[in-house]
Amino acid sequence: MKIKSVHATWVHVPIPEAQQHLSDFGRISSFDATIVRIETACGLVGYGEAKEEVGSSGNNHGLTALINHKFAPILIGEDPRDINRLWETLYNGVRDHYALRDAHVFPILGRRGITVSAISGIDMALWDLLGKSLGAPVWRLLGGRKAAAMPAYASGGWADAAGIGKQLTSYVERGGFRAVKMRVGVIDGAVRNSVARVKAAREALGPDIGLMCDAHGTYTVADAKQFCRLVEDCDLTWFEEPVTGDDKRGLAEVRASTSVPIAVGESEFTRFDFLDIAQRGGADFFQPDLAICGGISEAMRIGAIASAYNLRLAPHLWTGALAFAAGLHVTAACPAGYILEYSLGANPLLHELAAEKFEARDGMIEIPDRPGLGVTVDESFVQRYAVPFPG
């Protein structure tokens, strides 16, 4: 089996104004991703998803060009089943022969950012291909699933203090979710305003629904500590991204100061970032985004670190159907896999990119047993929203 072609497409899907929400990322008017298509000489096709930014919108020109003009020529003619070797080849560049021979990394200088995002989409597509070639779901190739379904939490929560309770309660009613997540942080202005919204949410939800809060890394260490102190009676499942991902010392300081569990990881790249966080004692939950962190291969390594440090894995799944499916398989297969994120913001790439639907029933999402990622991509959807790309 040999790779015949590798092609990346930036899809830019406008969100109707009535469905747009406002956060610290601004008004979210589109959902963007880079869709990777890898075809073999024997006609099998695998798909992956890569992201240029954590938020749902982003300019993907650079990421798409990197895949098409740098990585694609390297992959043509290779056996797509050699996933580990190909991952090392892309990560180590011209020194890959040293890495493969000497059993340690010799990474290229761009070992973060869109380089690893590009590897993520390619790796995902390779796992999809491997599963299809064997007629097996990816979770089976990763060692099997823990259960036929995994718990999920509803992710959204932008309403003000007067409306947040009603908004989150509606999430519970829509999919039977037993946990929900809301946004806090700089968008609220003063910390006390975020605290008021959290307290209103807890009062409306009652004691039996899990409640998570996400600050998108917008607090200072002092603000994050203050927030934690003022919501300690709200029984949060976790407080997500309290400070910027660049301040891992501050992250550890926040965690050491509170009993509120800390979650982090959507802005991190590769196992090395997550190992640093674990060693510093910075988190209780790891949240790799599989379209950013290095794909399925790297997410399993990150999950192994979580397991070794007795932490939990809860991937960032504000993504399209491909990355969502990848996160589903990894969470189901990883011993540290805990819960799935289910976006309740407008997300056309989750709901329209694939023929299959990921539906929550009684707060659970089924782990599919279809081959590969279990996703049938609607190529007409990809072409309809493809951004014209010269060259």
Coordinates of C-alpha atoms in Angstrom, one line a residue:
M1 CA 0.0 0.0 0.0
K2 CA 1.4 3.4 -1.1
I3 CA 0.3 7.0 -0.7
K4 CA -0.8 8.4 -4.0
S5 CA -1.8 11.9 -3.0
V6 CA -2.1 14.2 0.0
H7 CA -4.3 17.3 -0.3
A8 CA -5.4 19.8 2.3
T9 CA -8.4 22.1 1.9
W10 CA -9.2 25.1 4.0
V11 CA -13.0 25.2 4.6
H12 CA -14.5 28.4 5.7
V13 CA -18.2 27.9 6.8
P14 CA -20.2 31.1 7.6
I15 CA -22.4 30.9 10.7
P16 CA -25.8 32.6 10.3
E17 CA -26.0 35.8 12.4
A18 CA -28.8 34.5 14.5
Q19 CA -26.6 31.6 15.7
Q20 CA -23.4 33.6 16.3
H21 CA -22.1 34.1 19.9
L22 CA -19.8 36.7 21.4
S23 CA -16.9 35.8 23.5
D24 CA -13.4 37.1 24.3
F25 CA -12.5 35.8 20.8
G26 CA -15.0 38.3 19.4
R27 CA -18.1 37.6 17.4
I28 CA -17.8 34.0 16.0
S29 CA -19.0 34.4 12.4
S30 CA -17.5 31.3 10.8
F31 CA -16.2 27.8 11.5
D32 CA -12.9 27.1 9.9
A33 CA -10.6 24.0 9.5
T34 CA -8.1 22.4 7.2
I35 CA -9.4 19.1 5.9
V36 CA -6.7 16.6 5.0
R37 CA -7.4 14.0 2.3
I38 CA -4.9 11.1 1.8
E39 CA -5.5 8.6 -1.0
T40 CA -3.6 5.4 -1.6
A41 CA -2.7 3.9 -5.0
C42 CA -5.3 1.1 -4.3
G43 CA -8.1 3.7 -3.9
L44 CA -8.5 3.9 -0.1
V45 CA -9.1 7.4 1.3
G46 CA -8.4 8.7 4.8
Y47 CA -9.4 12.0 6.2
G48 CA -8.0 14.2 9.0
E49 CA -8.6 17.7 10.4
A50 CA -6.1 20.4 11.4
K51 CA -6.7 23.7 13.0
E52 CA -4.7 27.0 12.8
E53 CA -6.3 28.5 15.9
V54 CA -8.0 27.0 19.0
G55 CA -11.1 29.2 18.4
S56 CA -13.5 28.0 15.7
S57 CA -12.5 30.6 13.2
G58 CA -9.0 31.3 11.8
N59 CA -7.0 32.1 8.7
N60 CA -5.7 28.7 7.5
H61 CA -3.7 29.8 4.5
G62 CA -0.3 29.0 6.1
L63 CA -1.4 25.7 7.6
T64 CA -2.9 24.5 4.3
A65 CA 0.1 25.5 2.3
L66 CA 2.4 23.8 4.7
I67 CA 0.6 20.5 4.2
N68 CA 0.3 20.8 0.4
H69 CA 3.7 22.1 -0.4
K70 CA 6.1 20.8 2.3
F71 CA 4.6 17.6 3.8
A72 CA 2.7 16.2 0.9
P73 CA 5.8 15.6 -1.3
I74 CA 7.5 13.8 1.6
L75 CA 4.6 11.4 2.0
I76 CA 4.0 10.5 -1.6
G77 CA 5.0 6.9 -2.2
E78 CA 5.2 6.0 1.5
D79 CA 3.3 3.2 3.2
P80 CA 0.5 4.9 5.1
R81 CA 0.4 2.1 7.7
D82 CA 3.9 3.1 9.0
I83 CA 2.3 5.8 11.2
N84 CA 4.9 6.1 13.9
R85 CA 7.7 6.3 11.3
L86 CA 5.9 9.0 9.3
W87 CA 5.2 11.0 12.4
E88 CA 8.9 11.0 13.3
T89 CA 9.8 11.9 9.7
L90 CA 7.6 15.0 9.7
Y91 CA 8.5 16.1 13.2
N92 CA 12.3 15.6 12.8
G93 CA 12.7 16.8 9.2
V94 CA 16.0 16.3 7.5
R95 CA 17.4 14.7 10.7
D96 CA 14.7 12.0 10.8
H97 CA 17.3 9.3 10.1
Y98 CA 19.1 10.3 13.3
A99 CA 15.9 10.2 15.3
L100 CA 14.9 6.8 13.9
R101 CA 18.4 5.3 14.4
D102 CA 19.2 6.8 17.8
A103 CA 15.7 6.6 19.3
H104 CA 15.4 10.2 20.5
V105 CA 14.0 13.3 18.8
F106 CA 15.9 15.7 16.6
P107 CA 13.0 18.1 15.9
I108 CA 12.9 20.8 13.4
L109 CA 12.9 24.3 14.8
G110 CA 9.2 24.8 14.1
R111 CA 8.3 22.0 16.5
R112 CA 5.2 23.9 17.7
G113 CA 2.4 25.9 16.1
I114 CA 1.2 25.1 12.6
T115 CA 3.9 22.5 12.0
V116 CA 2.4 20.2 14.7
S117 CA -1.1 21.2 13.6
A118 CA -0.3 20.0 10.1
I119 CA 1.1 16.7 11.5
S120 CA -2.1 16.4 13.5
G121 CA -4.3 16.4 10.4
I122 CA -2.0 14.0 8.5
D123 CA -1.7 11.6 11.5
M124 CA -5.5 11.5 11.9
A125 CA -5.9 10.7 8.2
L126 CA -3.3 7.9 8.4
W127 CA -5.2 6.3 11.3
D128 CA -8.4 6.6 9.4
L129 CA -6.7 4.8 6.5
L130 CA -5.3 2.1 8.7
G131 CA -8.7 1.3 10.2
K132 CA -10.3 1.2 6.8
S133 CA -7.6 -1.0 5.4
L134 CA -8.2 -3.5 8.2
G135 CA -12.0 -3.1 8.5
A136 CA -11.6 -2.0 12.1
P137 CA -12.5 1.1 14.1
V138 CA -9.5 3.2 15.3
W139 CA -10.3 2.5 19.0
R140 CA -9.8 -1.2 18.3
L141 CA -6.3 -0.5 16.8
L142 CA -5.5 1.5 20.0
G143 CA -6.2 -1.4 22.2
G144 CA -10.0 -1.5 22.5
R145 CA -12.7 0.7 24.0
K146 CA -13.5 0.9 27.7
A147 CA -17.2 1.1 27.1
A148 CA -19.7 1.2 24.2
A149 CA -20.5 4.9 25.1
M150 CA -18.8 7.7 27.0
P151 CA -20.2 10.5 29.1
A152 CA -20.3 14.0 27.5
Y153 CA -20.8 17.5 28.8
A154 CA -22.5 20.3 27.0
S155 CA -20.2 23.2 26.2
G156 CA -21.4 26.7 25.7
G157 CA -22.6 29.2 28.4
W158 CA -22.2 32.8 27.3
A159 CA -25.4 34.3 28.8
D160 CA -25.3 37.0 31.5
A161 CA -26.1 36.4 35.2
A162 CA -29.8 36.8 34.6
G163 CA -29.9 34.3 31.7
I164 CA -27.1 31.8 32.4
G165 CA -29.2 29.5 34.5
K166 CA -31.9 29.2 31.8
Q167 CA -29.3 28.7 29.1
L168 CA -27.4 25.9 30.9
T169 CA -30.6 24.2 32.0
S170 CA -31.7 24.1 28.4
Y171 CA -28.5 22.2 27.6
V172 CA -29.4 19.6 30.2
E173 CA -32.9 19.2 28.7
R174 CA -31.6 18.9 25.1
G175 CA -29.3 15.9 25.5
G176 CA -29.8 14.7 29.0
F177 CA -26.3 16.0 29.9
R178 CA -25.2 15.5 33.5
A179 CA -22.5 18.2 33.2
V180 CA -22.3 21.6 31.4
K181 CA -19.6 24.2 30.8
M182 CA -19.8 28.0 30.8
R183 CA -17.4 30.8 29.8
V184 CA -15.9 33.2 32.3
G185 CA -12.9 35.6 32.3
V186 CA -12.1 38.9 30.7
I187 CA -15.3 39.0 28.7
D188 CA -17.1 39.7 32.0
G189 CA -14.9 42.6 33.1
A190 CA -14.3 42.3 36.9
V191 CA -13.8 38.9 38.5
R192 CA -16.9 39.5 40.6
N193 CA -19.0 39.5 37.5
S194 CA -17.9 36.1 36.5
V195 CA -18.4 34.9 40.0
A196 CA -22.0 36.2 40.0
R197 CA -22.7 34.3 36.8
V198 CA -21.2 31.1 38.2
K199 CA -23.3 31.3 41.4
A200 CA -26.4 32.0 39.3
A201 CA -25.6 28.9 37.2
R202 CA -25.1 26.7 40.2
E203 CA -28.3 27.8 41.8
A204 CA -30.3 27.1 38.7
L205 CA -28.7 23.7 38.0
G206 CA -28.9 22.4 41.5
P207 CA -26.3 20.2 43.2
D208 CA -26.4 17.1 40.9
I209 CA -25.3 18.6 37.5
G210 CA -21.6 19.0 37.0
L211 CA -20.5 22.6 36.2
M212 CA -17.2 23.5 34.5
C213 CA -15.9 27.1 33.9
D214 CA -13.5 28.1 31.1
A215 CA -11.6 31.4 31.2
H216 CA -9.8 30.9 27.9
G217 CA -6.5 31.8 29.6
T218 CA -7.6 35.4 30.1
Y219 CA -7.0 35.8 33.9
T220 CA -3.8 36.9 35.6
V221 CA -2.6 34.6 38.4
A222 CA -4.0 37.0 41.0
D223 CA -7.4 37.1 39.3
A224 CA -7.5 33.4 38.8
K225 CA -6.8 32.9 42.5
Q226 CA -9.5 35.3 43.5
F227 CA -12.0 33.6 41.2
C228 CA -11.2 30.2 42.7
R229 CA -11.6 31.5 46.2
L230 CA -15.0 33.0 45.5
V231 CA -16.4 30.0 43.8
E232 CA -15.1 27.2 46.0
D233 CA -18.6 26.7 47.4
C234 CA -20.0 26.1 43.8
D235 CA -18.6 22.5 43.5
L236 CA -16.9 23.0 40.1
T237 CA -15.9 19.9 38.2
W238 CA -13.0 22.0 36.9
F239 CA -11.8 25.5 36.1
E240 CA -10.3 25.5 32.6
E241 CA -7.4 27.6 31.3
P242 CA -7.2 30.0 34.2
V243 CA -4.1 31.7 32.8
T244 CA -2.3 32.0 29.5
G245 CA -0.7 28.8 28.3
D246 CA 2.7 30.6 28.3
D247 CA 2.6 30.9 32.1
K248 CA 3.1 27.4 33.3
R249 CA 4.6 28.6 36.6
G250 CA 1.5 30.7 37.2
L251 CA -0.7 27.8 36.3
A252 CA 0.9 25.6 38.9
E253 CA 0.6 28.5 41.4
V254 CA -3.1 28.7 40.8
R255 CA -3.6 25.0 41.2
A256 CA -1.6 24.9 44.4
S257 CA -3.7 27.7 45.9
T258 CA -7.2 26.1 45.5
S259 CA -9.2 22.9 45.9
V260 CA -10.9 23.6 42.5
P261 CA -9.6 21.1 40.0
I262 CA -7.7 22.7 37.1
A263 CA -8.1 21.7 33.4
V264 CA -5.7 22.8 30.6
G265 CA -4.3 21.8 27.3
E266 CA -6.1 23.0 24.2
S267 CA -3.3 25.4 23.5
E268 CA -0.5 22.9 24.0
F269 CA 1.6 21.0 21.4
T270 CA 3.0 17.5 21.8
R271 CA 3.6 15.3 24.8
F272 CA 6.5 17.5 25.9
D273 CA 4.2 20.5 26.8
F274 CA 1.9 18.2 28.8
L275 CA 4.8 16.5 30.6
D276 CA 6.0 20.0 31.6
I277 CA 2.6 20.7 33.1
A278 CA 2.4 17.4 34.9
Q279 CA 5.9 17.8 36.4
R280 CA 5.0 21.3 37.6
G281 CA 1.7 20.0 39.2
G282 CA -0.3 22.4 37.0
A283 CA -3.4 20.4 36.2
D284 CA -5.9 17.8 37.2
F285 CA -7.3 17.3 33.7
F286 CA -5.5 17.3 30.3
Q287 CA -7.4 18.7 27.3
P288 CA -5.4 18.1 24.1
D289 CA -7.0 19.2 20.9
L290 CA -6.3 16.4 18.4
A291 CA -6.3 18.8 15.5
I292 CA -3.5 20.8 17.2
C293 CA -1.5 18.6 19.6
G294 CA -0.1 16.1 17.1
G295 CA -3.0 13.9 16.2
I296 CA -4.2 10.6 17.5
S297 CA -0.6 9.2 18.0
E298 CA 0.4 12.1 20.2
A299 CA -2.9 12.2 22.1
M300 CA -2.3 8.6 23.2
R301 CA 1.2 9.5 24.4
I302 CA -0.3 12.5 26.3
G303 CA -2.9 10.1 27.7
A304 CA -0.2 7.9 29.0
I305 CA 1.4 10.8 30.8
A306 CA -2.0 11.6 32.3
S307 CA -2.4 8.1 33.5
A308 CA 1.1 7.9 34.9
Y309 CA 0.5 11.1 37.0
N310 CA -3.0 9.9 38.0
L311 CA -4.7 12.8 36.0
R312 CA -7.7 12.6 33.7
L313 CA -8.0 13.1 29.9
A314 CA -10.9 15.2 28.6
P315 CA -10.0 16.3 25.0
H316 CA -10.8 19.7 23.7
L317 CA -13.5 18.9 21.1
W318 CA -14.7 22.3 19.8
T319 CA -13.9 20.9 16.4
G320 CA -15.3 19.4 13.2
A321 CA -16.6 15.8 12.8
L322 CA -13.2 14.4 12.1
A323 CA -11.3 15.7 15.1
F324 CA -14.4 15.0 17.2
A325 CA -14.3 11.4 16.1
A326 CA -10.6 11.2 16.7
G327 CA -11.1 12.5 20.3
L328 CA -13.9 10.0 20.8
H329 CA -11.7 7.0 19.8
V330 CA -8.8 8.2 22.0
T331 CA -11.0 8.9 25.0
A332 CA -12.6 5.5 24.7
A333 CA -9.3 3.7 24.4
C334 CA -7.1 5.6 26.9
P335 CA -7.2 4.4 30.6
A336 CA -7.3 8.1 31.6
G337 CA -10.1 9.0 29.3
Y338 CA -12.9 10.6 31.3
I339 CA -15.4 12.7 29.4
L340 CA -16.2 14.2 26.0
E341 CA -16.9 17.9 25.1
Y342 CA -20.0 18.4 23.1
S343 CA -20.3 21.9 21.5
L344 CA -23.6 23.6 21.7
G345 CA -22.5 26.6 19.8
A346 CA -23.1 26.8 16.1
N347 CA -20.9 24.1 14.6
P348 CA -21.6 23.2 11.0
L349 CA -18.3 21.2 10.7
L350 CA -19.5 18.9 13.4
H351 CA -23.1 18.5 12.1
E352 CA -22.8 18.9 8.3
L353 CA -19.3 17.7 7.3
A354 CA -20.1 14.0 7.8
A355 CA -23.1 11.8 6.9
E356 CA -23.1 10.3 10.4
K357 CA -24.4 12.3 13.4
F358 CA -22.9 12.4 16.8
E359 CA -25.9 12.5 19.1
A360 CA -26.0 12.7 22.9
R361 CA -28.6 10.5 24.6
D362 CA -28.9 10.7 28.4
G363 CA -25.6 12.5 28.4
M364 CA -23.8 9.7 26.6
I365 CA -22.3 9.4 23.1
E366 CA -21.9 6.1 21.4
I367 CA -18.5 4.9 20.4
P368 CA -19.0 3.9 16.7
D369 CA -17.7 0.5 15.5
R370 CA -17.4 1.6 11.8
P371 CA -14.0 1.2 10.2
G372 CA -11.4 4.0 10.7
L373 CA -12.7 7.1 12.3
G374 CA -16.2 6.0 11.4
V375 CA -16.9 9.3 9.5
T376 CA -18.1 9.5 5.9
V377 CA -17.0 12.9 4.7
D378 CA -19.4 14.8 2.4
E379 CA -16.9 16.0 -0.3
S380 CA -19.5 18.3 -1.8
F381 CA -19.6 20.1 1.5
V382 CA -15.8 20.5 1.5
Q383 CA -15.9 21.8 -2.0
R384 CA -18.8 24.2 -1.4
Y385 CA -16.9 25.9 1.4
A386 CA -13.3 25.5 0.1
V387 CA -11.3 28.7 0.1
P388 CA -9.6 29.2 -3.3
F389 CA -5.9 28.6 -2.9
P390 CA -3.3 29.5 -5.5
G391 CA -0.7 27.0 -6.4

